[in-house]
């Protein structure tokens, strides 16, 4: 991957709806050369797909929390069961397994503090193998998810 590939990726990351013609013009390549690079980036798995970026507030999910989870054990079956269960909870919009302690970070989006409390009491607190959960509220997103180019 060279500087032109990174520039193409940066433009796509900023505007996934940009046309190949627009991108080619901005990076100074012919349309066919730009398209070839794009196809290579897709074939190499650098570009994994395109998605719509949704506004949680407009979807009625303006309350967001980070939940740090410490597990009782690191045995494979328990970890697998926990991961499968959190993947099935629609309010868990991102989950990451961490090195060290805590073991997981969950990003949760709900309609309100009340709905988060209900989710916590009825679902999150019932997850298997959990020793401790600690929640912190998201005040503001300063940097949206992006790849370092």
Short mmCIF file of N, CA, C and O in Angstrom, two decimals:
data_model
loop_
_atom_site.label_atom_id
_atom_site.label_comp_id
_atom_site.label_asym_id
_atom_site.label_seq_id
_atom_site.Cartn_x
_atom_site.Cartn_y
_atom_site.Cartn_z
N UNK A 1 0.84 -1.17 0.00
CA UNK A 1 0.00 0.00 0.00
C UNK A 1 0.89 1.24 0.00
O UNK A 1 1.80 1.35 0.81
N UNK A 2 0.59 2.13 -0.90
CA UNK A 2 1.40 3.33 -1.01
C UNK A 2 0.59 4.57 -0.64
O UNK A 2 -0.57 4.48 -0.21
N UNK A 3 1.18 5.75 -0.83
CA UNK A 3 0.54 7.01 -0.46
C UNK A 3 -0.76 7.24 -1.24
O UNK A 3 -1.73 7.78 -0.68
N UNK A 4 -0.81 6.85 -2.51
CA UNK A 4 -2.04 7.02 -3.28
C UNK A 4 -3.17 6.14 -2.74
O UNK A 4 -4.32 6.59 -2.66
N UNK A 5 -2.84 4.91 -2.38
CA UNK A 5 -3.85 4.03 -1.78
C UNK A 5 -4.38 4.65 -0.49
O UNK A 5 -5.59 4.66 -0.25
N UNK A 6 -3.50 5.18 0.32
CA UNK A 6 -3.91 5.81 1.58
C UNK A 6 -4.80 7.04 1.31
O UNK A 6 -5.76 7.29 2.03
N UNK A 7 -4.46 7.80 0.28
CA UNK A 7 -5.27 8.96 -0.06
C UNK A 7 -6.66 8.53 -0.53
O UNK A 7 -7.67 9.15 -0.15
N UNK A 8 -6.73 7.49 -1.33
CA UNK A 8 -8.02 6.95 -1.77
C UNK A 8 -8.84 6.50 -0.57
O UNK A 8 -10.02 6.83 -0.44
N UNK A 9 -8.20 5.77 0.33
CA UNK A 9 -8.89 5.29 1.53
C UNK A 9 -9.37 6.45 2.40
O UNK A 9 -10.49 6.42 2.95
N UNK A 10 -8.55 7.47 2.53
CA UNK A 10 -8.93 8.63 3.34
C UNK A 10 -10.16 9.32 2.75
O UNK A 10 -11.10 9.68 3.48
N UNK A 11 -10.18 9.48 1.44
CA UNK A 11 -11.33 10.10 0.79
C UNK A 11 -12.59 9.25 0.96
O UNK A 11 -13.67 9.78 1.23
N UNK A 12 -12.45 7.94 0.82
CA UNK A 12 -13.60 7.05 1.00
C UNK A 12 -14.08 7.05 2.44
O UNK A 12 -15.28 6.98 2.70
N UNK A 13 -13.14 7.12 3.37
CA UNK A 13 -13.51 7.14 4.77
C UNK A 13 -14.29 8.42 5.11
O UNK A 13 -15.23 8.40 5.89
N UNK A 14 -13.92 9.52 4.49
CA UNK A 14 -14.61 10.79 4.71
C UNK A 14 -15.96 10.83 4.00
O UNK A 14 -16.91 11.44 4.49
N UNK A 15 -16.05 10.21 2.82
CA UNK A 15 -17.28 10.22 2.04
C UNK A 15 -17.41 8.92 1.27
O UNK A 15 -16.90 8.79 0.14
N UNK A 16 -18.07 7.95 1.86
CA UNK A 16 -18.25 6.64 1.24
C UNK A 16 -19.12 6.66 0.00
O UNK A 16 -19.18 5.68 -0.73
N UNK A 17 -19.79 7.78 -0.25
CA UNK A 17 -20.64 7.89 -1.43
C UNK A 17 -19.95 8.61 -2.58
O UNK A 17 -20.54 8.81 -3.64
N UNK A 18 -18.70 8.99 -2.39
CA UNK A 18 -17.95 9.65 -3.47
C UNK A 18 -17.85 8.70 -4.66
O UNK A 18 -17.65 7.50 -4.50
N UNK A 19 -17.98 9.25 -5.85
CA UNK A 19 -17.87 8.42 -7.05
C UNK A 19 -16.40 8.16 -7.35
O UNK A 19 -15.51 8.90 -6.92
N UNK A 20 -16.15 7.12 -8.11
CA UNK A 20 -14.79 6.80 -8.50
C UNK A 20 -14.20 7.93 -9.33
O UNK A 20 -13.01 8.23 -9.24
N UNK A 21 -15.03 8.59 -10.13
CA UNK A 21 -14.58 9.73 -10.94
C UNK A 21 -14.11 10.87 -10.03
O UNK A 21 -13.06 11.47 -10.28
N UNK A 22 -14.88 11.16 -8.99
CA UNK A 22 -14.49 12.22 -8.04
C UNK A 22 -13.18 11.87 -7.33
O UNK A 22 -12.28 12.71 -7.21
N UNK A 23 -13.06 10.63 -6.90
CA UNK A 23 -11.85 10.21 -6.19
C UNK A 23 -10.64 10.26 -7.12
O UNK A 23 -9.59 10.78 -6.75
N UNK A 24 -10.81 9.75 -8.33
CA UNK A 24 -9.71 9.76 -9.31
C UNK A 24 -9.23 11.19 -9.54
O UNK A 24 -8.02 11.46 -9.58
N UNK A 25 -10.17 12.12 -9.69
CA UNK A 25 -9.80 13.52 -9.91
C UNK A 25 -9.06 14.12 -8.73
O UNK A 25 -8.10 14.88 -8.90
N UNK A 26 -9.47 13.76 -7.53
CA UNK A 26 -8.84 14.32 -6.34
C UNK A 26 -7.44 13.77 -6.08
O UNK A 26 -6.60 14.47 -5.53
N UNK A 27 -7.20 12.52 -6.48
CA UNK A 27 -5.87 11.94 -6.25
C UNK A 27 -4.97 12.03 -7.47
O UNK A 27 -3.81 11.64 -7.42
N UNK A 28 -5.51 12.53 -8.59
CA UNK A 28 -4.70 12.72 -9.78
C UNK A 28 -4.43 11.47 -10.58
O UNK A 28 -3.37 11.35 -11.20
N UNK A 29 -5.38 10.54 -10.59
CA UNK A 29 -5.24 9.30 -11.37
C UNK A 29 -6.31 9.26 -12.45
O UNK A 29 -7.35 9.92 -12.34
N UNK A 30 -6.07 8.44 -13.46
CA UNK A 30 -7.13 8.19 -14.45
C UNK A 30 -8.20 7.35 -13.75
O UNK A 30 -7.94 6.69 -12.73
N UNK A 31 -9.40 7.37 -14.30
CA UNK A 31 -10.50 6.61 -13.72
C UNK A 31 -10.16 5.12 -13.67
O UNK A 31 -10.38 4.47 -12.65
N UNK A 32 -9.58 4.58 -14.74
CA UNK A 32 -9.27 3.14 -14.76
C UNK A 32 -8.18 2.78 -13.74
O UNK A 32 -8.28 1.76 -13.07
N UNK A 33 -7.18 3.62 -13.58
CA UNK A 33 -6.11 3.35 -12.60
C UNK A 33 -6.66 3.42 -11.18
O UNK A 33 -6.32 2.59 -10.32
N UNK A 34 -7.52 4.39 -10.93
CA UNK A 34 -8.12 4.54 -9.60
C UNK A 34 -9.02 3.34 -9.31
O UNK A 34 -8.98 2.78 -8.21
N UNK A 35 -9.82 2.95 -10.28
CA UNK A 35 -10.71 1.80 -10.09
C UNK A 35 -9.93 0.52 -9.85
O UNK A 35 -10.32 -0.32 -9.03
N UNK A 36 -8.82 0.35 -10.55
CA UNK A 36 -7.97 -0.83 -10.36
C UNK A 36 -7.43 -0.86 -8.93
O UNK A 36 -7.44 -1.90 -8.26
N UNK A 37 -6.96 0.27 -8.44
CA UNK A 37 -6.46 0.34 -7.06
C UNK A 37 -7.59 0.02 -6.06
O UNK A 37 -7.38 -0.69 -5.09
N UNK A 38 -8.76 0.57 -6.32
CA UNK A 38 -9.91 0.32 -5.46
C UNK A 38 -10.23 -1.18 -5.42
O UNK A 38 -10.42 -1.75 -4.34
N UNK A 39 -10.29 -1.83 -6.58
CA UNK A 39 -10.56 -3.27 -6.64
C UNK A 39 -9.50 -4.06 -5.90
O UNK A 39 -9.80 -5.05 -5.21
N UNK A 40 -8.22 -3.66 -6.02
CA UNK A 40 -7.14 -4.34 -5.31
C UNK A 40 -7.29 -4.19 -3.80
O UNK A 40 -7.06 -5.14 -3.05
N UNK A 41 -7.67 -2.99 -3.36
CA UNK A 41 -7.88 -2.77 -1.92
C UNK A 41 -9.03 -3.61 -1.40
O UNK A 41 -8.97 -4.15 -0.29
N UNK A 42 -10.08 -3.77 -2.20
CA UNK A 42 -11.18 -4.66 -1.82
C UNK A 42 -10.73 -6.12 -1.79
O UNK A 42 -11.03 -6.85 -0.84
N UNK A 43 -10.02 -6.54 -2.83
CA UNK A 43 -9.57 -7.94 -2.93
C UNK A 43 -8.62 -8.29 -1.79
O UNK A 43 -8.64 -9.42 -1.29
N UNK A 44 -7.80 -7.33 -1.36
CA UNK A 44 -6.86 -7.56 -0.26
C UNK A 44 -7.54 -7.49 1.11
O UNK A 44 -6.90 -7.73 2.13
N UNK A 45 -8.82 -7.13 1.13
CA UNK A 45 -9.55 -7.05 2.39
C UNK A 45 -9.33 -5.76 3.17
O UNK A 45 -9.78 -5.64 4.30
N UNK A 46 -8.63 -4.79 2.56
CA UNK A 46 -8.43 -3.50 3.23
C UNK A 46 -9.77 -2.78 3.31
O UNK A 46 -10.12 -2.22 4.35
N UNK A 47 -10.53 -2.79 2.23
CA UNK A 47 -11.89 -2.27 2.23
C UNK A 47 -12.80 -3.46 2.46
O UNK A 47 -12.88 -4.37 1.63
N UNK A 48 -13.48 -3.46 3.60
CA UNK A 48 -14.33 -4.59 3.97
C UNK A 48 -15.78 -4.41 3.59
O UNK A 48 -16.55 -5.35 3.62
N UNK A 49 -16.18 -3.21 3.24
CA UNK A 49 -17.57 -2.98 2.86
C UNK A 49 -17.94 -1.53 3.06
O UNK A 49 -17.11 -0.71 3.49
N UNK A 50 -19.19 -1.22 2.77
CA UNK A 50 -19.71 0.14 2.92
C UNK A 50 -20.96 0.07 3.76
O UNK A 50 -21.77 -0.85 3.62
N UNK A 51 -21.11 1.05 4.65
CA UNK A 51 -22.21 1.04 5.59
C UNK A 51 -22.79 2.45 5.74
O UNK A 51 -22.08 3.44 5.55
N UNK A 52 -24.03 2.50 6.13
CA UNK A 52 -24.64 3.79 6.44
C UNK A 52 -24.26 4.16 7.88
O UNK A 52 -24.29 3.31 8.77
N UNK A 53 -23.89 5.40 8.09
CA UNK A 53 -23.61 5.90 9.44
C UNK A 53 -24.91 6.46 9.99
O UNK A 53 -25.48 7.39 9.44
N UNK A 54 -25.40 5.87 11.07
CA UNK A 54 -26.70 6.23 11.61
C UNK A 54 -26.55 7.17 12.81
O UNK A 54 -25.60 7.05 13.58
N UNK A 55 -27.50 8.05 12.97
CA UNK A 55 -27.51 9.01 14.07
C UNK A 55 -28.31 8.42 15.23
O UNK A 55 -29.54 8.29 15.13
N UNK A 56 -27.63 8.04 16.31
CA UNK A 56 -28.31 7.42 17.45
C UNK A 56 -29.38 8.33 18.04
O UNK A 56 -30.44 7.87 18.45
N UNK A 57 -29.11 9.63 18.10
CA UNK A 57 -30.09 10.57 18.66
C UNK A 57 -31.39 10.53 17.86
O UNK A 57 -32.48 10.46 18.43
N UNK A 58 -31.27 10.55 16.54
CA UNK A 58 -32.46 10.54 15.69
C UNK A 58 -33.16 9.18 15.68
O UNK A 58 -34.32 9.07 15.32
N UNK A 59 -32.44 8.15 16.09
CA UNK A 59 -33.04 6.82 16.22
C UNK A 59 -33.66 6.62 17.61
O UNK A 59 -34.14 5.53 17.92
N UNK A 60 -33.61 7.65 18.43
CA UNK A 60 -34.18 7.55 19.77
C UNK A 60 -33.28 6.83 20.75
O UNK A 60 -33.74 6.28 21.75
N UNK A 61 -31.99 6.80 20.48
CA UNK A 61 -31.01 6.13 21.35
C UNK A 61 -29.96 7.13 21.82
O UNK A 61 -28.77 6.97 21.60
N UNK A 62 -30.43 8.20 22.47
CA UNK A 62 -29.52 9.30 22.83
C UNK A 62 -28.75 9.05 24.12
O UNK A 62 -27.79 9.76 24.41
N UNK A 63 -29.12 8.05 24.89
CA UNK A 63 -28.39 7.74 26.13
C UNK A 63 -27.35 6.67 25.82
O UNK A 63 -27.68 5.58 25.37
N UNK A 64 -26.09 7.01 26.03
CA UNK A 64 -25.02 6.06 25.72
C UNK A 64 -24.11 5.88 26.92
O UNK A 64 -23.80 6.82 27.64
N UNK A 65 -23.70 4.63 27.10
CA UNK A 65 -22.84 4.29 28.23
C UNK A 65 -21.75 3.34 27.78
O UNK A 65 -21.93 2.55 26.85
N UNK A 66 -20.61 3.44 28.44
CA UNK A 66 -19.55 2.44 28.32
C UNK A 66 -19.65 1.56 29.55
O UNK A 66 -19.75 2.08 30.67
N UNK A 67 -19.62 0.28 29.34
CA UNK A 67 -19.69 -0.66 30.45
C UNK A 67 -18.42 -1.51 30.41
O UNK A 67 -18.12 -2.14 29.40
N UNK A 68 -17.69 -1.48 31.49
CA UNK A 68 -16.47 -2.27 31.62
C UNK A 68 -16.80 -3.53 32.39
O UNK A 68 -17.38 -3.46 33.48
N UNK A 69 -16.44 -4.67 31.81
CA UNK A 69 -16.81 -5.97 32.37
C UNK A 69 -15.56 -6.73 32.76
O UNK A 69 -14.64 -6.90 31.96
N UNK A 70 -15.54 -7.21 34.01
CA UNK A 70 -14.47 -8.08 34.49
C UNK A 70 -15.09 -9.46 34.70
O UNK A 70 -16.12 -9.60 35.36
N UNK A 71 -14.47 -10.45 34.09
CA UNK A 71 -15.00 -11.81 34.14
C UNK A 71 -14.44 -12.57 35.34
O UNK A 71 -13.37 -12.26 35.85
N UNK A 72 -15.18 -13.59 35.77
CA UNK A 72 -14.74 -14.47 36.86
C UNK A 72 -13.56 -15.34 36.44
O UNK A 72 -12.66 -15.59 37.21
N UNK A 73 -13.61 -15.81 35.19
CA UNK A 73 -12.60 -16.73 34.70
C UNK A 73 -12.32 -16.45 33.23
O UNK A 73 -13.11 -15.78 32.56
N UNK A 74 -11.24 -17.00 32.74
CA UNK A 74 -10.92 -16.82 31.33
C UNK A 74 -11.05 -18.14 30.57
O UNK A 74 -10.49 -18.28 29.49
N UNK A 75 -11.82 -19.08 31.10
CA UNK A 75 -11.99 -20.35 30.41
C UNK A 75 -12.77 -20.15 29.12
O UNK A 75 -13.67 -19.31 29.03
N UNK A 76 -12.41 -20.91 28.12
CA UNK A 76 -12.95 -20.73 26.76
C UNK A 76 -14.47 -20.80 26.70
O UNK A 76 -15.11 -19.94 26.08
N UNK A 77 -15.07 -21.78 27.34
CA UNK A 77 -16.52 -21.96 27.25
C UNK A 77 -17.25 -20.76 27.85
O UNK A 77 -18.25 -20.29 27.28
N UNK A 78 -16.79 -20.25 28.96
CA UNK A 78 -17.42 -19.11 29.61
C UNK A 78 -17.30 -17.85 28.77
O UNK A 78 -18.25 -17.07 28.65
N UNK A 79 -16.13 -17.65 28.20
CA UNK A 79 -15.89 -16.48 27.36
C UNK A 79 -16.78 -16.55 26.11
O UNK A 79 -17.41 -15.57 25.73
N UNK A 80 -16.84 -17.70 25.49
CA UNK A 80 -17.65 -17.89 24.29
C UNK A 80 -19.12 -17.64 24.59
O UNK A 80 -19.81 -16.95 23.83
N UNK A 81 -19.62 -18.18 25.69
CA UNK A 81 -21.02 -17.99 26.07
C UNK A 81 -21.31 -16.51 26.30
O UNK A 81 -22.31 -15.97 25.81
N UNK A 82 -20.45 -15.82 27.03
CA UNK A 82 -20.62 -14.40 27.30
C UNK A 82 -20.65 -13.61 25.99
O UNK A 82 -21.53 -12.77 25.77
N UNK A 83 -19.69 -13.87 25.10
CA UNK A 83 -19.60 -13.13 23.84
C UNK A 83 -20.82 -13.37 22.96
O UNK A 83 -21.32 -12.44 22.32
N UNK A 84 -21.33 -14.59 22.93
CA UNK A 84 -22.52 -14.88 22.14
C UNK A 84 -23.73 -14.14 22.69
O UNK A 84 -24.55 -13.61 21.95
N UNK A 85 -23.83 -14.07 24.00
CA UNK A 85 -24.98 -13.40 24.62
C UNK A 85 -24.94 -11.89 24.42
O UNK A 85 -25.97 -11.28 24.15
N UNK A 86 -23.78 -11.28 24.56
CA UNK A 86 -23.74 -9.83 24.37
C UNK A 86 -23.97 -9.46 22.90
O UNK A 86 -24.54 -8.42 22.61
N UNK A 87 -23.55 -10.34 21.99
CA UNK A 87 -23.77 -10.08 20.56
C UNK A 87 -25.26 -10.09 20.23
O UNK A 87 -25.69 -9.46 19.25
N UNK A 88 -26.07 -10.75 21.03
CA UNK A 88 -27.50 -10.86 20.78
C UNK A 88 -28.31 -9.72 21.42
O UNK A 88 -29.53 -9.65 21.22
N UNK A 89 -27.66 -8.82 22.15
CA UNK A 89 -28.37 -7.71 22.80
C UNK A 89 -28.31 -6.51 21.85
O UNK A 89 -27.25 -5.95 21.61
N UNK A 90 -29.46 -6.08 21.30
CA UNK A 90 -29.45 -5.00 20.30
C UNK A 90 -28.86 -3.69 20.82
O UNK A 90 -28.27 -2.93 20.04
N UNK A 91 -29.01 -3.40 22.09
CA UNK A 91 -28.49 -2.15 22.65
C UNK A 91 -26.97 -2.12 22.75
O UNK A 91 -26.39 -1.06 22.91
N UNK A 92 -26.34 -3.28 22.67
CA UNK A 92 -24.87 -3.34 22.66
C UNK A 92 -24.44 -3.07 21.22
O UNK A 92 -24.55 -3.93 20.36
N UNK A 93 -23.99 -1.85 20.96
CA UNK A 93 -23.67 -1.47 19.59
C UNK A 93 -22.21 -1.71 19.25
O UNK A 93 -21.82 -1.68 18.07
N UNK A 94 -21.39 -1.96 20.26
CA UNK A 94 -20.00 -2.35 20.04
C UNK A 94 -19.50 -3.05 21.29
O UNK A 94 -19.87 -2.67 22.41
N UNK A 95 -18.71 -4.06 21.11
CA UNK A 95 -18.12 -4.78 22.23
C UNK A 95 -16.68 -5.14 21.87
O UNK A 95 -16.43 -5.62 20.76
N UNK A 96 -15.79 -4.89 22.80
CA UNK A 96 -14.38 -5.19 22.56
C UNK A 96 -13.82 -5.99 23.73
O UNK A 96 -14.05 -5.64 24.89
N UNK A 97 -13.09 -7.04 23.39
CA UNK A 97 -12.36 -7.80 24.41
C UNK A 97 -11.01 -7.12 24.58
O UNK A 97 -10.34 -6.79 23.60
N UNK A 98 -10.61 -6.91 25.82
CA UNK A 98 -9.41 -6.15 26.13
C UNK A 98 -8.32 -7.02 26.72
O UNK A 98 -8.60 -8.05 27.33
N UNK A 99 -7.08 -6.59 26.58
CA UNK A 99 -5.98 -7.19 27.32
C UNK A 99 -6.00 -6.60 28.72
O UNK A 99 -6.30 -5.42 28.90
N UNK A 100 -5.67 -7.39 29.71
CA UNK A 100 -5.60 -6.87 31.08
C UNK A 100 -6.98 -6.79 31.70
O UNK A 100 -7.88 -7.54 31.38
N UNK A 101 -7.13 -5.85 32.62
CA UNK A 101 -8.38 -5.70 33.33
C UNK A 101 -8.91 -4.29 33.11
O UNK A 101 -8.14 -3.33 33.18
N UNK A 102 -10.15 -4.13 32.78
CA UNK A 102 -11.22 -5.12 32.68
C UNK A 102 -11.07 -5.98 31.43
O UNK A 102 -10.23 -5.72 30.58
N UNK A 103 -11.93 -6.97 31.32
CA UNK A 103 -11.85 -7.91 30.21
C UNK A 103 -12.57 -7.43 28.95
O UNK A 103 -12.18 -7.78 27.84
N UNK A 104 -13.64 -6.65 29.14
CA UNK A 104 -14.44 -6.18 28.01
C UNK A 104 -14.84 -4.73 28.19
O UNK A 104 -14.99 -4.25 29.32
N UNK A 105 -15.06 -4.07 27.06
CA UNK A 105 -15.68 -2.76 27.04
C UNK A 105 -16.88 -2.86 26.11
O UNK A 105 -16.75 -3.26 24.95
N UNK A 106 -18.05 -2.53 26.64
CA UNK A 106 -19.28 -2.54 25.86
C UNK A 106 -19.73 -1.11 25.64
O UNK A 106 -19.68 -0.28 26.56
N UNK A 107 -20.16 -0.80 24.44
CA UNK A 107 -20.73 0.50 24.12
C UNK A 107 -22.22 0.27 23.93
O UNK A 107 -22.63 -0.51 23.07
N UNK A 108 -23.02 0.91 24.76
CA UNK A 108 -24.44 0.65 24.81
C UNK A 108 -25.21 1.92 24.49
O UNK A 108 -24.88 2.99 25.00
N UNK A 109 -26.26 1.80 23.68
CA UNK A 109 -27.11 2.93 23.33
C UNK A 109 -28.56 2.58 23.65
O UNK A 109 -29.08 1.58 23.15
N UNK A 110 -29.18 3.40 24.49
CA UNK A 110 -30.58 3.22 24.84
C UNK A 110 -31.31 4.55 24.70
O UNK A 110 -30.70 5.59 24.48
N UNK A 111 -32.62 4.52 24.92
CA UNK A 111 -33.43 5.72 24.78
C UNK A 111 -33.25 6.69 25.94
O UNK A 111 -33.34 7.90 25.76
N UNK A 112 -33.00 6.15 27.14
CA UNK A 112 -32.97 7.01 28.32
C UNK A 112 -32.19 6.33 29.43
O UNK A 112 -31.84 5.15 29.33
N UNK A 113 -31.94 7.09 30.49
CA UNK A 113 -31.28 6.51 31.66
C UNK A 113 -32.16 5.40 32.24
O UNK A 113 -31.66 4.35 32.64
N UNK A 114 -33.46 5.61 32.25
CA UNK A 114 -34.39 4.61 32.76
C UNK A 114 -34.32 3.32 31.94
O UNK A 114 -34.26 2.23 32.49
N UNK A 115 -34.28 3.43 30.62
CA UNK A 115 -34.20 2.22 29.79
C UNK A 115 -32.85 1.54 29.96
O UNK A 115 -32.77 0.31 29.91
N UNK A 116 -31.79 2.32 30.19
CA UNK A 116 -30.49 1.70 30.46
C UNK A 116 -30.53 0.94 31.79
O UNK A 116 -30.04 -0.18 31.88
N UNK A 117 -31.12 1.57 32.80
CA UNK A 117 -31.22 0.91 34.11
C UNK A 117 -32.00 -0.40 34.00
O UNK A 117 -31.61 -1.42 34.56
N UNK A 118 -33.09 -0.38 33.22
CA UNK A 118 -33.88 -1.60 33.02
C UNK A 118 -33.08 -2.67 32.28
O UNK A 118 -33.12 -3.85 32.63
N UNK A 119 -32.34 -2.26 31.25
CA UNK A 119 -31.48 -3.19 30.52
C UNK A 119 -30.41 -3.77 31.45
O UNK A 119 -30.16 -4.97 31.45
N UNK A 120 -29.81 -2.91 32.25
CA UNK A 120 -28.77 -3.36 33.17
C UNK A 120 -29.35 -4.39 34.15
O UNK A 120 -28.79 -5.47 34.33
N UNK A 121 -30.50 -4.05 34.78
CA UNK A 121 -31.08 -4.93 35.79
C UNK A 121 -31.59 -6.24 35.21
O UNK A 121 -31.40 -7.30 35.81
N UNK A 122 -32.23 -6.17 34.04
CA UNK A 122 -32.88 -7.37 33.51
C UNK A 122 -31.98 -8.23 32.63
O UNK A 122 -32.20 -9.43 32.52
N UNK A 123 -30.98 -7.64 32.01
CA UNK A 123 -30.18 -8.39 31.03
C UNK A 123 -28.70 -8.40 31.37
O UNK A 123 -28.10 -9.48 31.51
N UNK A 124 -28.10 -7.24 31.48
CA UNK A 124 -26.64 -7.19 31.67
C UNK A 124 -26.22 -7.85 32.99
O UNK A 124 -25.24 -8.60 33.02
N UNK A 125 -26.95 -7.60 34.04
CA UNK A 125 -26.57 -8.16 35.35
C UNK A 125 -26.78 -9.68 35.39
O UNK A 125 -26.29 -10.33 36.30
N UNK A 126 -27.49 -10.22 34.41
CA UNK A 126 -27.75 -11.66 34.36
C UNK A 126 -26.76 -12.42 33.48
O UNK A 126 -26.86 -13.64 33.35
N UNK A 127 -25.84 -11.73 32.86
CA UNK A 127 -24.89 -12.39 31.97
C UNK A 127 -24.00 -13.35 32.76
O UNK A 127 -23.57 -13.03 33.87
N UNK A 128 -23.70 -14.51 32.18
CA UNK A 128 -22.93 -15.53 32.90
C UNK A 128 -21.45 -15.17 33.03
O UNK A 128 -20.88 -14.54 32.14
N UNK A 129 -20.86 -15.57 34.13
CA UNK A 129 -19.42 -15.47 34.31
C UNK A 129 -18.89 -14.09 34.64
O UNK A 129 -17.68 -13.87 34.65
N UNK A 130 -19.77 -13.15 34.91
CA UNK A 130 -19.34 -11.78 35.18
C UNK A 130 -19.04 -11.59 36.66
O UNK A 130 -19.87 -11.90 37.50
N UNK A 131 -17.87 -11.06 36.96
CA UNK A 131 -17.52 -10.73 38.33
C UNK A 131 -17.98 -9.32 38.69
O UNK A 131 -18.52 -9.08 39.74
N UNK A 132 -17.72 -8.39 37.74
CA UNK A 132 -18.04 -7.00 38.03
C UNK A 132 -18.32 -6.24 36.75
O UNK A 132 -17.71 -6.48 35.72
N UNK A 133 -19.25 -5.28 36.84
CA UNK A 133 -19.53 -4.36 35.75
C UNK A 133 -19.45 -2.95 36.30
O UNK A 133 -19.94 -2.67 37.37
N UNK A 134 -18.83 -2.09 35.51
CA UNK A 134 -18.73 -0.68 35.90
C UNK A 134 -19.16 0.16 34.70
O UNK A 134 -18.65 -0.01 33.60
N UNK A 135 -20.11 1.04 34.93
CA UNK A 135 -20.64 1.88 33.86
C UNK A 135 -20.11 3.30 33.97
O UNK A 135 -19.91 3.81 35.08
N UNK A 136 -19.91 3.91 32.83
CA UNK A 136 -19.61 5.33 32.77
C UNK A 136 -20.40 5.91 31.61
O UNK A 136 -20.63 5.24 30.61
N UNK A 137 -20.86 7.12 31.76
CA UNK A 137 -21.72 7.73 30.75
C UNK A 137 -20.90 8.48 29.73
O UNK A 137 -19.90 9.11 30.06
N UNK A 138 -21.34 8.43 28.48
CA UNK A 138 -20.67 9.15 27.40
C UNK A 138 -21.22 10.57 27.39
O UNK A 138 -22.42 10.78 27.25
N UNK A 139 -20.33 11.54 27.57
CA UNK A 139 -20.72 12.94 27.56
C UNK A 139 -20.80 13.47 26.13
O UNK A 139 -21.74 14.16 25.74
N UNK A 140 -19.77 13.11 25.34
CA UNK A 140 -19.66 13.68 24.00
C UNK A 140 -18.69 12.81 23.20
O UNK A 140 -17.67 12.37 23.73
N UNK A 141 -18.99 12.61 21.94
CA UNK A 141 -18.06 11.92 21.05
C UNK A 141 -17.18 12.98 20.41
O UNK A 141 -17.66 13.86 19.71
N UNK A 142 -15.89 12.89 20.67
CA UNK A 142 -14.93 13.87 20.16
C UNK A 142 -14.38 13.43 18.81
O UNK A 142 -14.26 14.23 17.89
N UNK A 143 -14.07 12.15 18.67
CA UNK A 143 -13.54 11.59 17.43
C UNK A 143 -14.41 10.39 17.07
O UNK A 143 -14.53 9.45 17.85
N UNK A 144 -15.01 10.44 15.90
CA UNK A 144 -15.81 9.32 15.42
C UNK A 144 -14.86 8.18 15.03
O UNK A 144 -13.69 8.42 14.72
N UNK A 145 -15.35 6.92 15.02
CA UNK A 145 -14.48 5.82 14.63
C UNK A 145 -13.90 6.05 13.23
O UNK A 145 -14.61 6.45 12.31
N UNK A 146 -12.60 5.81 13.11
CA UNK A 146 -11.91 5.98 11.83
C UNK A 146 -10.65 5.13 11.85
O UNK A 146 -10.12 4.81 12.90
N UNK A 147 -10.18 4.81 10.69
CA UNK A 147 -8.92 4.06 10.58
C UNK A 147 -7.77 5.04 10.53
O UNK A 147 -7.87 6.09 9.90
N UNK A 148 -6.67 4.71 11.18
CA UNK A 148 -5.49 5.59 11.10
C UNK A 148 -4.78 5.41 9.77
O UNK A 148 -4.29 4.35 9.46
N UNK A 149 -4.77 6.44 8.98
CA UNK A 149 -4.12 6.39 7.68
C UNK A 149 -2.97 7.32 7.73
O UNK A 149 -2.30 7.85 7.20
#
